[in-house]
XYZ file of N, CA and C in Angstrom:
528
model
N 0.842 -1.186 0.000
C 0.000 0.000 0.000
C 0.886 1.249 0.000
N 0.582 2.322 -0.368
C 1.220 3.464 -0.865
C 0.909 4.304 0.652
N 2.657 4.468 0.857
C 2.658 5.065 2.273
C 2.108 6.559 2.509
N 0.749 6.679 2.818
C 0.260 8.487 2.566
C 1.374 9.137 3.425
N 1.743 9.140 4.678
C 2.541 9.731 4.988
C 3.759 10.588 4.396
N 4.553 9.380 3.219
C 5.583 10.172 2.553
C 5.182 10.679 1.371
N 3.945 10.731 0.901
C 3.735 11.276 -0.108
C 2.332 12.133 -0.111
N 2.201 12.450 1.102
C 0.932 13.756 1.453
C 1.459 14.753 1.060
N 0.819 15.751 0.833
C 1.172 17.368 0.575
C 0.360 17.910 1.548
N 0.780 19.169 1.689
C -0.548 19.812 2.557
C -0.111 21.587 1.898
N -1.314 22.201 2.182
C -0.752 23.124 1.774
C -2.152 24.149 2.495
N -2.365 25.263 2.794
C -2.598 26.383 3.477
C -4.475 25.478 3.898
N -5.012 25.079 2.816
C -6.198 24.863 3.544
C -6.393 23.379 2.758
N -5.611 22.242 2.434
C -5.854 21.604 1.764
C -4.500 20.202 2.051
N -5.338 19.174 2.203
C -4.330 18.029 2.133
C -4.472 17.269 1.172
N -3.407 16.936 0.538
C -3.489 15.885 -0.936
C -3.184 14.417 -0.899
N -3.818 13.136 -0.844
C -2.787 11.980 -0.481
C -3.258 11.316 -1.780
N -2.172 10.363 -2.570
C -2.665 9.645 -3.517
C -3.337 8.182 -3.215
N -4.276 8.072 -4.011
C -5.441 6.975 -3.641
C -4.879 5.706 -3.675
N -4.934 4.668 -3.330
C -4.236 3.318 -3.619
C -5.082 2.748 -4.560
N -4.992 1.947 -4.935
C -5.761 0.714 -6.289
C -7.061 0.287 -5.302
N -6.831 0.329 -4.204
C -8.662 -0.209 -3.881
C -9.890 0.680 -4.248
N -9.078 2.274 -3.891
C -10.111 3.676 -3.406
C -10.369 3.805 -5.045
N -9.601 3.543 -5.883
C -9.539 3.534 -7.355
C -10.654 2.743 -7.893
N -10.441 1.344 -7.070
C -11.616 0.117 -7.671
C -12.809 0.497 -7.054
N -12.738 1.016 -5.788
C -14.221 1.805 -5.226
C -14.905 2.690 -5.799
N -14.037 3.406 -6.524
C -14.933 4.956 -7.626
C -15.031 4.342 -8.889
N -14.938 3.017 -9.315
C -15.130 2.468 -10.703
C -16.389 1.720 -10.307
N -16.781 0.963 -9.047
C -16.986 0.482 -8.786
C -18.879 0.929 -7.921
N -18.496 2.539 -7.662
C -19.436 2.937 -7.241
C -19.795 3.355 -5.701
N -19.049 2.654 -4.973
C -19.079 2.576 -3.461
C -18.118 3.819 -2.708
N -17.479 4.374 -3.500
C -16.799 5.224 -3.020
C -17.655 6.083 -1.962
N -17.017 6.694 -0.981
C -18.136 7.926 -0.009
C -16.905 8.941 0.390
N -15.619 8.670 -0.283
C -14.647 9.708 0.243
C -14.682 11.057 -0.011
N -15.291 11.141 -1.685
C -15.082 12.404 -2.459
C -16.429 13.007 -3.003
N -16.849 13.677 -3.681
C -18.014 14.624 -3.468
C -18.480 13.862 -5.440
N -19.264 13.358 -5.094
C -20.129 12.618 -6.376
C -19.625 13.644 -7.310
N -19.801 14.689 -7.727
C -20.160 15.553 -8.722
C -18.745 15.629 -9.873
N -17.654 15.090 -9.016
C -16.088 14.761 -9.323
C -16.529 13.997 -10.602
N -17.024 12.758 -10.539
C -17.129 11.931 -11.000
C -17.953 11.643 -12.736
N -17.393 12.549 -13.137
C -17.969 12.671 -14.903
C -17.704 11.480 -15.638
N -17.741 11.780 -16.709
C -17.259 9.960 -17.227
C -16.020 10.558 -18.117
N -15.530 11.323 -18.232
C -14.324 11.474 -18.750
C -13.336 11.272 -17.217
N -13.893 11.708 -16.126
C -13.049 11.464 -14.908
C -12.788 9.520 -14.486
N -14.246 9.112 -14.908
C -14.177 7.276 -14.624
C -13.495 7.062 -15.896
N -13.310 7.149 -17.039
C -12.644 6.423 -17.821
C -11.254 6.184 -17.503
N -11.024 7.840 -17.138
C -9.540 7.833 -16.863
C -9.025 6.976 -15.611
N -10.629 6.906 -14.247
C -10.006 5.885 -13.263
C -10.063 4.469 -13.797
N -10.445 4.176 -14.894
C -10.389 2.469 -15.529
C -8.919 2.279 -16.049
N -8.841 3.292 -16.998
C -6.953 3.435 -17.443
C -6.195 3.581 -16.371
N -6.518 4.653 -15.365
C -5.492 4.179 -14.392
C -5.283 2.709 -13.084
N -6.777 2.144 -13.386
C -6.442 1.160 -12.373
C -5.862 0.091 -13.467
N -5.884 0.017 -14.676
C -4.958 -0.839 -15.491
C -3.564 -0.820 -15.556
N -3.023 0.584 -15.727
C -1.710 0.848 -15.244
C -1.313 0.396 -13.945
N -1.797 0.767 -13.238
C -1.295 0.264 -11.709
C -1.129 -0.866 -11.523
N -1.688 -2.068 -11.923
C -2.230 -3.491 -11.763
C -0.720 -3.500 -12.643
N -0.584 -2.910 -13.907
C 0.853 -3.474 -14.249
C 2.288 -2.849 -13.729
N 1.830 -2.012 -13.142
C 3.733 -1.028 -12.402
C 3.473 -1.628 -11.196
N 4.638 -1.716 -10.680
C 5.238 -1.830 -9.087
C 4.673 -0.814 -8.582
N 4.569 -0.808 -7.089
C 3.527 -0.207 -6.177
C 4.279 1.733 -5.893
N 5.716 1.223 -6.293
C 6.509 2.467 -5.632
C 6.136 3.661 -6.895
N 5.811 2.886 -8.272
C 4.632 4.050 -9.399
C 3.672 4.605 -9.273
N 3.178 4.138 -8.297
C 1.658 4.396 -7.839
C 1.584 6.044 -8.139
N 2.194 6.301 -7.165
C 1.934 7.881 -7.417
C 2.254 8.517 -8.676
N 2.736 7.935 -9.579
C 2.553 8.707 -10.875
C 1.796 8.766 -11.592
N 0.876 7.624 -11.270
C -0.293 7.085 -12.195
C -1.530 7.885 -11.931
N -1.807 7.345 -10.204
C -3.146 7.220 -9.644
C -3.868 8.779 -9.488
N -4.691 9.179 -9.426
C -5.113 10.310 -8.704
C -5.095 10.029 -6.764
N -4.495 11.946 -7.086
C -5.035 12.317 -5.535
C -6.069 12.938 -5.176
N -6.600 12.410 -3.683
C -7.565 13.077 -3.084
C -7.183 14.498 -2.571
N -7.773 15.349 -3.278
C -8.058 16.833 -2.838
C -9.292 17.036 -1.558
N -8.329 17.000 -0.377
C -9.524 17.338 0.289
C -8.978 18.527 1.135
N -10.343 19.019 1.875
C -10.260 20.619 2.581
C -9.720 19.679 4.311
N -8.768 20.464 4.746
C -8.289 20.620 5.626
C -8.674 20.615 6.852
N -9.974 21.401 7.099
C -10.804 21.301 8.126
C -11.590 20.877 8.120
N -12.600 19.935 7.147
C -13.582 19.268 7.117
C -12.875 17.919 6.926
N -12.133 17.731 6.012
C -11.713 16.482 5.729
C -12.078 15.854 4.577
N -13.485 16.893 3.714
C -14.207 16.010 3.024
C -13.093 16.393 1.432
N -13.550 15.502 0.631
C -12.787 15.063 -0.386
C -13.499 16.173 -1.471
N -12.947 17.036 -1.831
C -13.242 17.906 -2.690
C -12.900 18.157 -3.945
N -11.676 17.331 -4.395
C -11.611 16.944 -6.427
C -10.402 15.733 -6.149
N -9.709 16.003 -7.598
C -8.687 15.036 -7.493
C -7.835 15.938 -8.453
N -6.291 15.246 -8.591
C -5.189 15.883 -9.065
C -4.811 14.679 -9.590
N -3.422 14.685 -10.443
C -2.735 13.348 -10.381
C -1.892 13.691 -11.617
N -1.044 13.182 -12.457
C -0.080 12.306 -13.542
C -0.793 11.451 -14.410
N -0.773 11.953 -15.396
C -1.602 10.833 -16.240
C -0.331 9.779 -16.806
N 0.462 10.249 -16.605
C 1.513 8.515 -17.171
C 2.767 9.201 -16.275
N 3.424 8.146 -16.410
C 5.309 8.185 -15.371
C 5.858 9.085 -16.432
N 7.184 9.994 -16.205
C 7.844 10.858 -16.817
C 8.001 10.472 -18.280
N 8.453 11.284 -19.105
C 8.577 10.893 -20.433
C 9.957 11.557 -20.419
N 10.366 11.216 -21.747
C 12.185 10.556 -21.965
C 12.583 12.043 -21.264
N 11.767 13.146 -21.701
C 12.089 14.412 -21.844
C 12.175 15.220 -20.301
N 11.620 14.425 -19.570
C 11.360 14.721 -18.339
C 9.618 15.337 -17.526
N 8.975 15.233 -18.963
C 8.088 15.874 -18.667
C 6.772 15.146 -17.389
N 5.963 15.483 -17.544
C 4.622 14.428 -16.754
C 3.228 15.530 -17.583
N 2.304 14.832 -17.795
C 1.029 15.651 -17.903
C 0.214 15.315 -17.019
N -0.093 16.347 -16.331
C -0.842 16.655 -15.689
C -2.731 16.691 -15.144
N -3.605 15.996 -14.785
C -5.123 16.443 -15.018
C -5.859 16.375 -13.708
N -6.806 17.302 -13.353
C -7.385 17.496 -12.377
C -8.866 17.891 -12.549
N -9.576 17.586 -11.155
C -11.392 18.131 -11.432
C -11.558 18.553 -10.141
N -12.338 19.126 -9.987
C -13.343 20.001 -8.763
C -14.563 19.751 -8.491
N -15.565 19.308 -7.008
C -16.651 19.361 -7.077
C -17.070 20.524 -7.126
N -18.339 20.423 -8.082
C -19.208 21.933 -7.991
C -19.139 22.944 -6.951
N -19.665 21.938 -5.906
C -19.546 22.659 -4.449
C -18.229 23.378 -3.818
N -17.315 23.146 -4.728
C -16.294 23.502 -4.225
C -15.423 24.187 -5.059
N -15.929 24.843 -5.855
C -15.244 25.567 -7.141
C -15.793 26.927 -7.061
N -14.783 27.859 -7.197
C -14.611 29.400 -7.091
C -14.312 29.729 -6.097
N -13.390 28.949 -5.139
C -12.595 29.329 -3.578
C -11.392 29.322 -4.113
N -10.892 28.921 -4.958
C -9.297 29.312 -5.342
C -8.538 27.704 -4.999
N -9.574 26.565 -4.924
C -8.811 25.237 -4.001
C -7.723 24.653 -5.550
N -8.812 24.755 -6.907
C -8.208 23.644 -7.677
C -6.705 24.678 -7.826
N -6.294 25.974 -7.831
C -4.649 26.719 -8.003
C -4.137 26.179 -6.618
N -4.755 26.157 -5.673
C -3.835 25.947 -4.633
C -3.271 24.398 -4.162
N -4.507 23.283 -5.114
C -4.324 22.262 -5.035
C -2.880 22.124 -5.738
N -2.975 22.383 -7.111
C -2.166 22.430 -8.256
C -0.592 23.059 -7.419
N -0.403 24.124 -7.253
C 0.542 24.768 -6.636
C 1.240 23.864 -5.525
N 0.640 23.409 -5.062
C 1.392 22.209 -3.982
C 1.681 20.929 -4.456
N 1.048 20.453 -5.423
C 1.672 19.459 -6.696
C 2.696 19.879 -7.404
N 2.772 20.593 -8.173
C 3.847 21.206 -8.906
C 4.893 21.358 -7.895
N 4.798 21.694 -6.228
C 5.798 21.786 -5.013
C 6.651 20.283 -5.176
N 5.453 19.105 -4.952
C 6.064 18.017 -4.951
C 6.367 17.265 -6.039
N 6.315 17.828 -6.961
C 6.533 17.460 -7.876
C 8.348 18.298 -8.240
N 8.433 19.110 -8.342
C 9.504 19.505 -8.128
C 10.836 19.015 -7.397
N 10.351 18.551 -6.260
C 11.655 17.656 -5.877
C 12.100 16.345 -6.301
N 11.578 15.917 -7.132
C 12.021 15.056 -8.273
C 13.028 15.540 -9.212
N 14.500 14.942 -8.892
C 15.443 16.007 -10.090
C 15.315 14.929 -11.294
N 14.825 14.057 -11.524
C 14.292 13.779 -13.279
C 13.904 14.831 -13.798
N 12.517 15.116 -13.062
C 11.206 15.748 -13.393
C 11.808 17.317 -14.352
N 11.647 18.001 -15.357
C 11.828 19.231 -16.009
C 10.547 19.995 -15.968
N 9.034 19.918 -15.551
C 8.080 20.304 -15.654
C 7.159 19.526 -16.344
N 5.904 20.068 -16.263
C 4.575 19.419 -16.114
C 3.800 20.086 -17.503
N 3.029 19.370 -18.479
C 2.030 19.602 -19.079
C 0.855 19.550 -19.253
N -0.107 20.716 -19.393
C -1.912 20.459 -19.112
C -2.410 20.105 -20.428
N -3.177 19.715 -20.988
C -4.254 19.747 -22.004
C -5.456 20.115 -21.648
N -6.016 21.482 -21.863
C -7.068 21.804 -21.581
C -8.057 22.465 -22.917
N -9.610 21.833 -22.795
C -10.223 22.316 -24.185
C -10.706 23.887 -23.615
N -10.346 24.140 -24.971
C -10.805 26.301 -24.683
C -11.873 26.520 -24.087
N -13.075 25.344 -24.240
C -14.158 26.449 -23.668
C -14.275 26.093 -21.674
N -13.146 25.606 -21.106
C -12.927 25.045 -19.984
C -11.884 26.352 -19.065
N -12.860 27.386 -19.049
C -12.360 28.866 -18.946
C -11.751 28.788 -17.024
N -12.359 27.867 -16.515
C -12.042 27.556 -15.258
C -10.495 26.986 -14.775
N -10.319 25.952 -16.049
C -9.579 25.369 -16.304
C -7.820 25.980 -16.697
N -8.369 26.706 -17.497
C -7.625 28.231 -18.366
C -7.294 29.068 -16.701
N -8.044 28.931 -16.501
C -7.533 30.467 -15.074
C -6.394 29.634 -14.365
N -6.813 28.180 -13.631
C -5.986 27.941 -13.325
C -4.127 27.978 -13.463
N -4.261 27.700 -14.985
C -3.141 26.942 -15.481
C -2.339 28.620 -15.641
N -3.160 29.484 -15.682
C -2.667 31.110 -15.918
C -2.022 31.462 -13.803
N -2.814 31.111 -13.575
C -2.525 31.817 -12.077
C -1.270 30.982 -11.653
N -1.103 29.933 -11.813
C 0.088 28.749 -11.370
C 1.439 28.611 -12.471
N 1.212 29.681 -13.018
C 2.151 30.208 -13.873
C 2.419 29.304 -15.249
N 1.428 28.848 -15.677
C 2.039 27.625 -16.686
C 1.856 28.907 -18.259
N 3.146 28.234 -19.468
C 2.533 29.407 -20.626
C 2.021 28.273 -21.181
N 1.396 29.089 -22.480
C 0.707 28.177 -23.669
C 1.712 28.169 -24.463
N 1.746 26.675 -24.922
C 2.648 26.596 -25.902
C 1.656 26.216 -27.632
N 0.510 26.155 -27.479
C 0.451 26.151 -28.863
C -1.066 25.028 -28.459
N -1.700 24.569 -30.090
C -2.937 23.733 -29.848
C -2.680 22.767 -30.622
N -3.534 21.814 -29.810
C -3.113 20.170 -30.523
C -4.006 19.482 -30.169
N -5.193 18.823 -31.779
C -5.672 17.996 -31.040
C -7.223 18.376 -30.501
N -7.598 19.787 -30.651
C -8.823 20.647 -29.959
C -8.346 21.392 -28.529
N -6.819 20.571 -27.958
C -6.792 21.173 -26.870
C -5.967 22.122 -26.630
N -5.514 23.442 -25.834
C -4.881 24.247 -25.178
C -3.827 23.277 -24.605
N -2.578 23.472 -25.156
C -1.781 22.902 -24.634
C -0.929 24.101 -23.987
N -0.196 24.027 -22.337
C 0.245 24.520 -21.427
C 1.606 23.558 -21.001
N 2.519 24.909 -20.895
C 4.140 23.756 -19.721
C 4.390 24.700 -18.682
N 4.370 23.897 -17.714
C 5.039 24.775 -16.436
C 6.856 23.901 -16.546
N 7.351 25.190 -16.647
C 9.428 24.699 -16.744
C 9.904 25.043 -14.980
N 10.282 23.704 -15.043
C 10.507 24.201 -13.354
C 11.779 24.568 -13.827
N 12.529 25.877 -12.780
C 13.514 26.603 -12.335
C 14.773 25.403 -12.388
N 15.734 25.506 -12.620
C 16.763 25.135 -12.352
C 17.745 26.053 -11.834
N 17.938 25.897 -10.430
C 19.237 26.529 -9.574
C 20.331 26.347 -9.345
N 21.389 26.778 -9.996
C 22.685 26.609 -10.066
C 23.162 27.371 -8.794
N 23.850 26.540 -8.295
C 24.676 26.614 -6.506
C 25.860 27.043 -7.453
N 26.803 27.975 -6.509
C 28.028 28.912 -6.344
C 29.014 27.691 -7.140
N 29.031 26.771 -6.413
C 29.866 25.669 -6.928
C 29.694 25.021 -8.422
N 28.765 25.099 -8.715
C 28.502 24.882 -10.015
C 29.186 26.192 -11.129
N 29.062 26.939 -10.537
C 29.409 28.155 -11.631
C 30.605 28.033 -11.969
C-alpha cells in the first residue's frame, strides 16, 4: 500500500494523499463515499479504468505517478476533487498533468492551490523538467488555473490548449 505519509502534501487549507488501487476500484466500482459525487464525470471514470490498469501493471513504488489524488479541505476532511499524472515521466522529463473540482467547491481558489502544492512536490524530483496540461478552450475555469500557477501556452493540438510549467533550475556557487 502506498505510504500516505511520505507522499501527502498539505498546503494552506488543503491536504493531498494519492489513492491506492482499492479507493480507485471503489470509484469504478461505485461505493466510493470519500469524495463529493459531482467529481465523478465519465471522462473522470474512464480515466479511473486506465489508471487502475496501469497500476495493476507497475510496481507499487509508481503508484503515485499514475493514480489520482484526493483533494480534500483541511478542516472538514471532506474530499473535494482530485489531481494526479496521467503517465510516469517521459524521456524528456516531462509528466502531464489532469485534475477536477466538485461543484460545491469551485470558485474558492482550491483547484490553483491544489495544483501549486503538486507542482511543489513534484519539483523535488530532479528527473522531473516540468509538467504539461491539455485543456479544451471552452474550460475557462480550467484556463484560469493553469494562468494563475504560472504555466505558458505553448500552442494547440488535437482541440486542446496545450500549457508547460518549466521548473527553475538553480545553479549553486559551486557549479558556476
Amino acid at each position: 500500500m502506498i505510504s500516505e505519509k511520505k507522499y501527502q502534501i498539505e498546503t494552506e487549507r488543503l491536504i493531498l494523499n494519492p489513492l491506492p488501487l482499492d479507493k480507485l476500484e471503489q470509484m469504478r466500482g461505485g461505493t466510493q463515499c470519500f469524495l463529493e459525487q459531482s467529481v465523478l464525470s465519465d471522462v473522470i471514470m474512464l480515466a479511473v479504468a486506465d489508471k487502475i490498469k496501469k497500476m495493476r501493471l507497475l510496481p507499487e513504488d509508481a503508484h503515485p505517478w499514475i493514480t489520482y489524488w484526493l483533494i480534500a479541505e483541511r478542516e472538514t476532511g471532506r474530499g473535494a476533487g482530485l489531481i494526479g499524472c496521467k503517465y510516469l515521466p517521459d524521456e524528456e522529463g516531462y509528466v502531464e498533468a489532469g485534475y477536477a473540482m466538485a461543484e460545491a467547491y469551485r470558485g474558492r481558489g482550491y483547484m490553483a492551490e491544489a495544483l501549486a502544492g503538486f507542482l511543489d512536490w513534484l519539483y523535488d524530483w530532479p528527473f522531473l523538467n516540468g509538467v504539461i496540461l491539455r485543456i479544451q478552450d471552452e474550460n475557462c475555469a480550467s484556463l484560469r488555473v493553469a494562468a494563475n500557477c504560472g504555466f505558458e501556452e505553448e500552442g494547440i493540438q488535437g482541440g486542446y490548449r496545450i500549457f508547460r510549467y518549466q521548473f527553475e533550475t538553480v545553479v549553486s556557487e559551486e557549479e558556476l
